[in-house]
mmCIF file with all atom_site columns, C-alpha atoms in Angstrom:
data_model
loop_
_atom_site.group_PDB
_atom_site.id
_atom_site.type_symbol
_atom_site.label_atom_id
_atom_site.label_alt_id
_atom_site.label_comp_id
_atom_site.label_asym_id
_atom_site.label_entity_id
_atom_site.label_seq_id
_atom_site.pdbx_PDB_ins_code
_atom_site.Cartn_x
_atom_site.Cartn_y
_atom_site.Cartn_z
_atom_site.occupancy
_atom_site.B_iso_or_equiv
_atom_site.pdbx_formal_charge
_atom_site.auth_seq_id
_atom_site.auth_comp_id
_atom_site.auth_asym_id
_atom_site.auth_atom_id
_atom_site.pdbx_PDB_model_num
ATOM 1   C CA . MET A 1 1   ? 98.226  -2.413  127.304 1.00 66.00 ? 754 MET A CA 1
ATOM 2   C CA . ARG A 1 2   ? 99.721  0.959   127.245 1.00 87.00 ? 755 ARG A CA 1
ATOM 3   C CA . TYR A 1 3   ? 101.528 0.427   130.648 1.00 89.00 ? 756 TYR A CA 1
ATOM 4   C CA . GLN A 1 4   ? 104.128 -1.489  131.893 1.00 92.00 ? 757 GLN A CA 1
ATOM 5   C CA . VAL A 1 5   ? 104.593 -2.568  135.573 1.00 95.00 ? 758 VAL A CA 1
ATOM 6   C CA . LEU A 1 6   ? 107.749 -2.945  137.172 1.00 95.00 ? 759 LEU A CA 1
ATOM 7   C CA . PRO A 1 7   ? 109.216 -2.536  140.273 1.00 97.00 ? 760 PRO A CA 1
ATOM 8   C CA . ALA A 1 8   ? 109.551 1.450   141.033 1.00 97.00 ? 761 ALA A CA 1
ATOM 9   C CA . THR A 1 9   ? 112.513 3.151   141.358 1.00 96.00 ? 762 THR A CA 1
ATOM 10  C CA . SER A 1 10  ? 113.396 6.184   143.586 1.00 94.00 ? 763 SER A CA 1
ATOM 11  C CA . ALA A 1 11  ? 112.253 8.895   140.279 1.00 95.00 ? 764 ALA A CA 1
ATOM 12  C CA . ASP A 1 12  ? 109.117 7.368   140.230 1.00 94.00 ? 765 ASP A CA 1
ATOM 13  C CA . VAL A 1 13  ? 108.425 8.072   143.598 1.00 93.00 ? 766 VAL A CA 1
ATOM 14  C CA . ALA A 1 14  ? 109.671 11.472  144.001 1.00 91.00 ? 767 ALA A CA 1
ATOM 15  C CA . TYR A 1 15  ? 107.355 12.212  140.732 1.00 91.00 ? 768 TYR A CA 1
ATOM 16  C CA . VAL A 1 16  ? 104.380 11.387  142.263 1.00 89.00 ? 769 VAL A CA 1
ATOM 17  C CA . ALA A 1 17  ? 105.545 13.273  145.538 1.00 88.00 ? 770 ALA A CA 1
ATOM 18  C CA . SER A 1 18  ? 105.915 16.105  143.661 1.00 88.00 ? 771 SER A CA 1
ATOM 19  C CA . LEU A 1 19  ? 102.150 15.959  142.408 1.00 85.00 ? 772 LEU A CA 1
ATOM 20  C CA . LEU A 1 20  ? 101.196 15.867  146.132 1.00 80.00 ? 773 LEU A CA 1
ATOM 21  C CA . GLU A 1 21  ? 102.811 18.790  146.855 1.00 77.00 ? 774 GLU A CA 1
ATOM 22  C CA . ASP A 1 22  ? 99.810  20.780  147.151 1.00 72.00 ? 775 ASP A CA 1
ATOM 23  C CA . GLU A 1 23  ? 96.841  18.205  147.848 1.00 68.00 ? 776 GLU A CA 1
ATOM 24  C CA . PRO A 1 24  ? 95.599  18.257  151.695 1.00 62.00 ? 777 PRO A CA 1
ATOM 25  C CA . ALA A 1 25  ? 96.420  16.103  154.076 1.00 60.00 ? 778 ALA A CA 1
ATOM 26  C CA . ALA A 1 26  ? 94.119  12.940  154.406 1.00 59.00 ? 779 ALA A CA 1
ATOM 27  C CA . ALA A 1 27  ? 91.723  12.655  157.242 1.00 50.00 ? 780 ALA A CA 1
ATOM 28  C CA . ASP A 1 28  ? 92.748  9.631   158.745 1.00 53.00 ? 781 ASP A CA 1
ATOM 29  C CA . TRP A 1 29  ? 96.428  11.503  159.417 1.00 53.00 ? 782 TRP A CA 1
ATOM 30  C CA . PRO A 1 30  ? 95.693  15.197  159.054 1.00 58.00 ? 783 PRO A CA 1
ATOM 31  C CA . GLU A 1 31  ? 99.452  16.460  160.715 1.00 62.00 ? 784 GLU A CA 1
ATOM 32  C CA . LYS A 1 32  ? 101.376 14.686  158.225 1.00 66.00 ? 785 LYS A CA 1
ATOM 33  C CA . GLU A 1 33  ? 101.707 16.203  154.368 1.00 77.00 ? 786 GLU A CA 1
ATOM 34  C CA . PRO A 1 34  ? 100.930 14.151  151.876 1.00 75.00 ? 787 PRO A CA 1
ATOM 35  C CA . SER A 1 35  ? 104.272 13.565  149.897 1.00 81.00 ? 788 SER A CA 1
ATOM 36  C CA . ARG A 1 36  ? 105.982 13.369  153.639 1.00 83.00 ? 789 ARG A CA 1
ATOM 37  C CA . ARG A 1 37  ? 103.651 10.569  153.940 1.00 82.00 ? 790 ARG A CA 1
ATOM 38  C CA . LEU A 1 38  ? 104.232 8.332   150.296 1.00 87.00 ? 791 LEU A CA 1
ATOM 39  C CA . VAL A 1 39  ? 107.824 9.057   151.095 1.00 88.00 ? 792 VAL A CA 1
ATOM 40  C CA . GLU A 1 40  ? 107.673 7.503   154.647 1.00 89.00 ? 793 GLU A CA 1
ATOM 41  C CA . ALA A 1 41  ? 105.782 4.754   153.220 1.00 89.00 ? 794 ALA A CA 1
ATOM 42  C CA . CYS A 1 42  ? 108.042 4.050   150.710 1.00 91.00 ? 795 CYS A CA 1
ATOM 43  C CA . ALA A 1 43  ? 110.821 3.766   153.124 1.00 92.00 ? 796 ALA A CA 1
ATOM 44  C CA . PHE A 1 44  ? 108.706 0.950   155.025 1.00 94.00 ? 797 PHE A CA 1
ATOM 45  C CA . SER A 1 45  ? 107.292 -0.828  152.357 1.00 96.00 ? 798 SER A CA 1
ATOM 46  C CA . ALA A 1 46  ? 108.538 -4.670  151.565 1.00 96.00 ? 799 ALA A CA 1
ATOM 47  C CA . GLN A 1 47  ? 107.195 -4.329  147.994 1.00 97.00 ? 800 GLN A CA 1
ATOM 48  C CA . ILE A 1 48  ? 106.746 -0.760  145.932 1.00 97.00 ? 801 ILE A CA 1
ATOM 49  C CA . TRP A 1 49  ? 105.254 -0.817  142.371 1.00 97.00 ? 802 TRP A CA 1
ATOM 50  C CA . ALA A 1 50  ? 104.782 1.692   139.334 1.00 96.00 ? 803 ALA A CA 1
ATOM 51  C CA . ALA A 1 51  ? 102.751 1.550   136.550 1.00 94.00 ? 804 ALA A CA 1
ATOM 52  C CA . ARG A 1 52  ? 104.387 3.997   133.641 1.00 93.00 ? 805 ARG A CA 1
ATOM 53  C CA . ARG A 1 53  ? 103.024 4.790   130.550 1.00 89.00 ? 806 ARG A CA 1
ATOM 54  C CA . LEU A 1 54  ? 104.499 3.251   127.103 1.00 91.00 ? 807 LEU A CA 1
ATOM 55  C CA . SER A 1 55  ? 103.823 6.185   125.374 1.00 91.00 ? 808 SER A CA 1
ATOM 56  C CA . ASP A 1 56  ? 105.950 8.733   127.188 1.00 91.00 ? 809 ASP A CA 1
ATOM 57  C CA . GLY A 1 57  ? 107.885 6.630   130.302 1.00 90.00 ? 810 GLY A CA 1
ATOM 58  C CA . ALA A 1 58  ? 105.426 9.346   132.821 1.00 90.00 ? 811 ALA A CA 1
ATOM 59  C CA . THR A 1 59  ? 104.917 7.266   135.644 1.00 92.00 ? 812 THR A CA 1
ATOM 60  C CA . SER A 1 60  ? 100.895 6.799   136.668 1.00 90.00 ? 813 SER A CA 1
ATOM 61  C CA . ALA A 1 61  ? 100.614 4.734   139.753 1.00 91.00 ? 814 ALA A CA 1
ATOM 62  C CA . LEU A 1 62  ? 102.242 3.711   142.413 1.00 95.00 ? 815 LEU A CA 1
ATOM 63  C CA . TRP A 1 63  ? 101.515 0.502   144.395 1.00 96.00 ? 816 TRP A CA 1
ATOM 64  C CA . GLY A 1 64  ? 102.943 -0.538  147.652 1.00 97.00 ? 817 GLY A CA 1
ATOM 65  C CA . VAL A 1 65  ? 102.746 -3.332  151.012 1.00 97.00 ? 818 VAL A CA 1
ATOM 66  C CA . THR A 1 66  ? 103.877 -2.767  154.367 1.00 96.00 ? 819 THR A CA 1
ATOM 67  C CA . PRO A 1 67  ? 103.788 -5.828  156.856 1.00 96.00 ? 820 PRO A CA 1
ATOM 68  C CA . ARG A 1 68  ? 101.962 -5.012  159.708 1.00 94.00 ? 821 ARG A CA 1
ATOM 69  C CA . LEU A 1 69  ? 103.777 -4.266  163.009 1.00 92.00 ? 822 LEU A CA 1
ATOM 70  C CA . ASP A 1 70  ? 101.480 -7.110  164.709 1.00 95.00 ? 823 ASP A CA 1
ATOM 71  C CA . ASN A 1 71  ? 101.534 -9.528  162.270 1.00 95.00 ? 824 ASN A CA 1
ATOM 72  C CA . PRO A 1 72  ? 104.283 -9.664  159.573 1.00 93.00 ? 825 PRO A CA 1
ATOM 73  C CA . GLU A 1 73  ? 101.749 -12.230 157.522 1.00 95.00 ? 826 GLU A CA 1
ATOM 74  C CA . VAL A 1 74  ? 99.495  -9.081  156.812 1.00 97.00 ? 827 VAL A CA 1
ATOM 75  C CA . GLY A 1 75  ? 100.576 -6.968  154.260 1.00 97.00 ? 828 GLY A CA 1
ATOM 76  C CA . TYR A 1 76  ? 98.875  -3.246  154.453 1.00 95.00 ? 829 TYR A CA 1
ATOM 77  C CA . LEU A 1 77  ? 98.297  -2.040  151.133 1.00 95.00 ? 830 LEU A CA 1
ATOM 78  C CA . TRP A 1 78  ? 98.957  1.323   149.160 1.00 93.00 ? 831 TRP A CA 1
ATOM 79  C CA . MET A 1 79  ? 98.215  2.672   145.947 1.00 91.00 ? 832 MET A CA 1
ATOM 80  C CA . MET A 1 80  ? 98.258  6.185   144.135 1.00 87.00 ? 833 MET A CA 1
ATOM 81  C CA . SER A 1 81  ? 97.077  6.714   140.905 1.00 84.00 ? 834 SER A CA 1
ATOM 82  C CA . VAL A 1 82  ? 97.827  10.309  138.721 1.00 81.00 ? 835 VAL A CA 1
ATOM 83  C CA . ALA A 1 83  ? 94.414  12.115  137.904 1.00 63.00 ? 836 ALA A CA 1
ATOM 84  C CA . ALA A 1 84  ? 95.094  11.100  134.333 1.00 65.00 ? 837 ALA A CA 1
ATOM 85  C CA . PHE A 1 85  ? 95.253  7.775   134.929 1.00 61.00 ? 838 PHE A CA 1
ATOM 86  C CA . ASP A 1 86  ? 91.398  7.929   136.556 1.00 60.00 ? 839 ASP A CA 1
ATOM 87  C CA . ALA A 1 87  ? 89.500  7.913   132.931 1.00 63.00 ? 840 ALA A CA 1
ATOM 88  C CA . GLU A 1 88  ? 90.960  4.519   132.305 1.00 67.00 ? 841 GLU A CA 1
ATOM 89  C CA . SER A 1 89  ? 89.633  2.686   135.337 1.00 76.00 ? 842 SER A CA 1
ATOM 90  C CA . ARG A 1 90  ? 89.562  -0.823  133.617 1.00 82.00 ? 843 ARG A CA 1
ATOM 91  C CA . GLU A 1 91  ? 92.789  -0.335  132.950 1.00 86.00 ? 844 GLU A CA 1
ATOM 92  C CA . PHE A 1 92  ? 93.992  0.497   136.127 1.00 86.00 ? 845 PHE A CA 1
ATOM 93  C CA . SER A 1 93  ? 91.757  -2.133  137.777 1.00 87.00 ? 846 SER A CA 1
ATOM 94  C CA . MET A 1 94  ? 93.876  -5.165  134.965 1.00 89.00 ? 847 MET A CA 1
ATOM 95  C CA . LEU A 1 95  ? 97.267  -3.257  136.710 1.00 92.00 ? 848 LEU A CA 1
ATOM 96  C CA . CYS A 1 96  ? 95.892  -3.728  139.906 1.00 92.00 ? 849 CYS A CA 1
ATOM 97  C CA . ARG A 1 97  ? 94.809  -7.469  139.822 1.00 92.00 ? 850 ARG A CA 1
ATOM 98  C CA . LEU A 1 98  ? 98.752  -8.072  138.411 1.00 93.00 ? 851 LEU A CA 1
ATOM 99  C CA . VAL A 1 99  ? 100.330 -6.207  140.949 1.00 96.00 ? 852 VAL A CA 1
ATOM 100 C CA . PHE A 1 100 ? 98.082  -7.642  143.873 1.00 95.00 ? 853 PHE A CA 1
ATOM 101 C CA . ALA A 1 101 ? 98.662  -10.680 142.237 1.00 94.00 ? 854 ALA A CA 1
ATOM 102 C CA . GLU A 1 102 ? 102.375 -10.017 143.203 1.00 95.00 ? 855 GLU A CA 1
ATOM 103 C CA . MET A 1 103 ? 102.159 -8.758  146.936 1.00 97.00 ? 856 MET A CA 1
ATOM 104 C CA . LEU A 1 104 ? 99.969  -11.930 147.787 1.00 96.00 ? 857 LEU A CA 1
ATOM 105 C CA . ASP A 1 105 ? 103.116 -14.354 146.764 1.00 95.00 ? 858 ASP A CA 1
ATOM 106 C CA . GLN A 1 106 ? 104.821 -12.317 149.633 1.00 96.00 ? 859 GLN A CA 1
ATOM 107 C CA . PHE A 1 107 ? 101.823 -11.424 151.791 1.00 97.00 ? 860 PHE A CA 1
ATOM 108 C CA . PRO A 1 108 ? 98.784  -13.927 152.654 1.00 96.00 ? 861 PRO A CA 1
ATOM 109 C CA . ARG A 1 109 ? 96.048  -11.609 153.246 1.00 97.00 ? 862 ARG A CA 1
ATOM 110 C CA . LEU A 1 110 ? 96.376  -7.727  152.030 1.00 97.00 ? 863 LEU A CA 1
ATOM 111 C CA . GLU A 1 111 ? 94.089  -4.858  153.879 1.00 97.00 ? 864 GLU A CA 1
ATOM 112 C CA . GLN A 1 112 ? 93.676  -1.058  154.576 1.00 95.00 ? 865 GLN A CA 1
ATOM 113 C CA . HIS A 1 113 ? 91.202  0.624   155.847 1.00 92.00 ? 866 HIS A CA 1
ATOM 114 C CA . ILE A 1 114 ? 89.354  3.517   153.449 1.00 92.00 ? 867 ILE A CA 1
ATOM 115 C CA . ASP A 1 115 ? 87.796  6.169   153.866 1.00 90.00 ? 868 ASP A CA 1
ATOM 116 C CA . ALA A 1 116 ? 84.221  5.770   153.724 1.00 93.00 ? 869 ALA A CA 1
ATOM 117 C CA . ARG A 1 117 ? 83.508  8.677   151.375 1.00 92.00 ? 870 ARG A CA 1
ATOM 118 C CA . GLU A 1 118 ? 86.011  7.153   148.540 1.00 90.00 ? 871 GLU A CA 1
ATOM 119 C CA . ASP A 1 119 ? 83.307  5.594   146.490 1.00 91.00 ? 872 ASP A CA 1
ATOM 120 C CA . ARG A 1 120 ? 85.547  4.709   143.401 1.00 87.00 ? 873 ARG A CA 1
ATOM 121 C CA . THR A 1 121 ? 88.272  3.262   145.470 1.00 89.00 ? 874 THR A CA 1
ATOM 122 C CA . ILE A 1 122 ? 85.751  1.061   147.480 1.00 93.00 ? 875 ILE A CA 1
ATOM 123 C CA . ASP A 1 123 ? 83.820  -0.067  144.476 1.00 91.00 ? 876 ASP A CA 1
ATOM 124 C CA . LEU A 1 124 ? 87.342  -0.502  142.759 1.00 89.00 ? 877 LEU A CA 1
ATOM 125 C CA . LEU A 1 125 ? 88.648  -3.092  145.459 1.00 92.00 ? 878 LEU A CA 1
ATOM 126 C CA . ARG A 1 126 ? 85.317  -4.278  145.865 1.00 93.00 ? 879 ARG A CA 1
ATOM 127 C CA . GLY A 1 127 ? 85.337  -5.336  142.050 1.00 90.00 ? 880 GLY A CA 1
ATOM 128 C CA . LEU A 1 128 ? 88.514  -7.147  142.268 1.00 91.00 ? 881 LEU A CA 1
ATOM 129 C CA . GLY A 1 129 ? 87.394  -9.311  144.787 1.00 92.00 ? 882 GLY A CA 1
ATOM 130 C CA . PHE A 1 130 ? 88.479  -7.469  147.988 1.00 95.00 ? 883 PHE A CA 1
ATOM 131 C CA . GLU A 1 131 ? 85.745  -8.100  151.247 1.00 96.00 ? 884 GLU A CA 1
ATOM 132 C CA . ILE A 1 132 ? 84.708  -4.720  152.548 1.00 97.00 ? 885 ILE A CA 1
ATOM 133 C CA . GLY A 1 133 ? 83.927  -4.341  155.702 1.00 96.00 ? 886 GLY A CA 1
ATOM 134 C CA . LYS A 1 134 ? 81.066  -1.863  157.497 1.00 96.00 ? 887 LYS A CA 1
ATOM 135 C CA . PRO A 1 135 ? 82.495  2.072   158.519 1.00 94.00 ? 888 PRO A CA 1
ATOM 136 C CA . GLN A 1 136 ? 83.582  2.875   161.525 1.00 94.00 ? 889 GLN A CA 1
ATOM 137 C CA . ARG A 1 137 ? 84.859  5.595   163.054 1.00 91.00 ? 890 ARG A CA 1
ATOM 138 C CA . GLN A 1 138 ? 88.330  5.103   164.038 1.00 79.00 ? 891 GLN A CA 1
ATOM 139 C CA . LEU A 1 139 ? 89.825  6.453   167.325 1.00 79.00 ? 892 LEU A CA 1
ATOM 140 C CA . GLY A 1 140 ? 90.134  10.155  167.481 1.00 76.00 ? 893 GLY A CA 1
ATOM 141 C CA . SER A 1 141 ? 89.017  10.859  163.826 1.00 76.00 ? 894 SER A CA 1
ATOM 142 C CA . ALA A 1 142 ? 85.725  12.067  162.531 1.00 82.00 ? 895 ALA A CA 1
ATOM 143 C CA . THR A 1 143 ? 85.564  10.309  159.137 1.00 86.00 ? 896 THR A CA 1
ATOM 144 C CA . ALA A 1 144 ? 84.472  7.228   159.305 1.00 92.00 ? 897 ALA A CA 1
ATOM 145 C CA . PHE A 1 145 ? 86.417  3.512   157.366 1.00 92.00 ? 898 PHE A CA 1
ATOM 146 C CA . HIS A 1 146 ? 85.884  0.679   155.854 1.00 96.00 ? 899 HIS A CA 1
ATOM 147 C CA . HIS A 1 147 ? 87.984  -2.267  156.722 1.00 96.00 ? 900 HIS A CA 1
ATOM 148 C CA . VAL A 1 148 ? 89.035  -3.752  153.465 1.00 97.00 ? 901 VAL A CA 1
ATOM 149 C CA . TRP A 1 149 ? 91.135  -7.318  153.022 1.00 97.00 ? 902 TRP A CA 1
ATOM 150 C CA . LEU A 1 150 ? 92.084  -9.312  150.539 1.00 96.00 ? 903 LEU A CA 1
ATOM 151 C CA . GLU A 1 151 ? 92.786  -13.139 150.922 1.00 95.00 ? 904 GLU A CA 1
ATOM 152 C CA . SER A 1 152 ? 95.011  -15.033 148.666 1.00 92.00 ? 905 SER A CA 1
ATOM 153 C CA . GLN A 1 153 ? 92.884  -18.120 148.186 1.00 86.00 ? 906 GLN A CA 1
ATOM 154 C CA . ALA A 1 154 ? 89.733  -15.734 147.314 1.00 80.00 ? 907 ALA A CA 1
ATOM 155 C CA . PHE A 1 155 ? 91.829  -13.996 145.240 1.00 77.00 ? 908 PHE A CA 1
ATOM 156 C CA . SER A 1 156 ? 92.740  -17.158 143.281 1.00 70.00 ? 909 SER A CA 1
ATOM 157 C CA . ARG A 1 157 ? 90.010  -18.277 142.971 1.00 57.00 ? 910 ARG A CA 1
ATOM 158 C CA . TYR A 1 158 ? 87.793  -14.846 141.914 1.00 56.00 ? 911 TYR A CA 1
ATOM 159 C CA . SER A 1 159 ? 90.750  -14.264 139.499 1.00 57.00 ? 912 SER A CA 1
ATOM 160 C CA . ASN A 1 160 ? 89.573  -17.646 137.470 1.00 51.00 ? 913 ASN A CA 1
ATOM 161 C CA . GLN A 1 161 ? 86.098  -17.496 137.806 1.00 48.00 ? 914 GLN A CA 1
ATOM 162 C CA . PRO A 1 162 ? 84.447  -16.189 134.290 1.00 44.00 ? 915 PRO A CA 1
ATOM 163 C CA . GLY A 1 163 ? 83.716  -12.592 134.185 1.00 44.00 ? 916 GLY A CA 1
ATOM 164 C CA . ALA A 1 164 ? 86.309  -11.890 137.270 1.00 48.00 ? 917 ALA A CA 1
ATOM 165 C CA . GLY A 1 165 ? 87.619  -9.638  134.688 1.00 44.00 ? 918 GLY A CA 1
ATOM 166 C CA . VAL A 1 166 ? 90.732  -10.284 132.668 1.00 40.00 ? 919 VAL A CA 1
ATOM 167 C CA . PRO A 1 167 ? 92.836  -13.531 134.125 1.00 37.00 ? 920 PRO A CA 1
ATOM 168 C CA . LEU A 1 168 ? 95.929  -13.096 135.634 1.00 36.00 ? 921 LEU A CA 1
ATOM 169 C CA . LEU A 1 169 ? 99.138  -13.569 133.656 1.00 33.00 ? 922 LEU A CA 1
ATOM 170 C CA . HIS A 1 170 ? 102.524 -13.646 134.793 1.00 28.00 ? 923 HIS A CA 1
#
């Protein structure tokens, strides 16, 4: 593996936030600058993980999870990968599997709402065992979102099936 996954540092977050400076706002929160949104998500996260390239230590991805306000047993997942990391989707999938296993130790369920136009993200999550709901418009938004979720029991079963990808190693 060409990456290591460790708890994220402020330097990891600052690096990824700097890459987001010129990015357009997300469809589900158009009034919030992406870099500011990342910093706020980190402030509320129970866990934040970073993938760093072994060759130069550069941060290549961040994952985090915040407890839902109405149900603290449910973790609201977020993740960001740097564009250079996108070409290595199999390795990114393996790293996601490791991080999600850690998150599911604390939260029996992970969920998120994903822009229905994000086919690669939906395919990645489906390949990792997430259930994918039908796209629906959220109140006040013209964009449709898929509700996605993963239960810890389903993840354990899925991860141990033949052909499910790389087995989990801790």
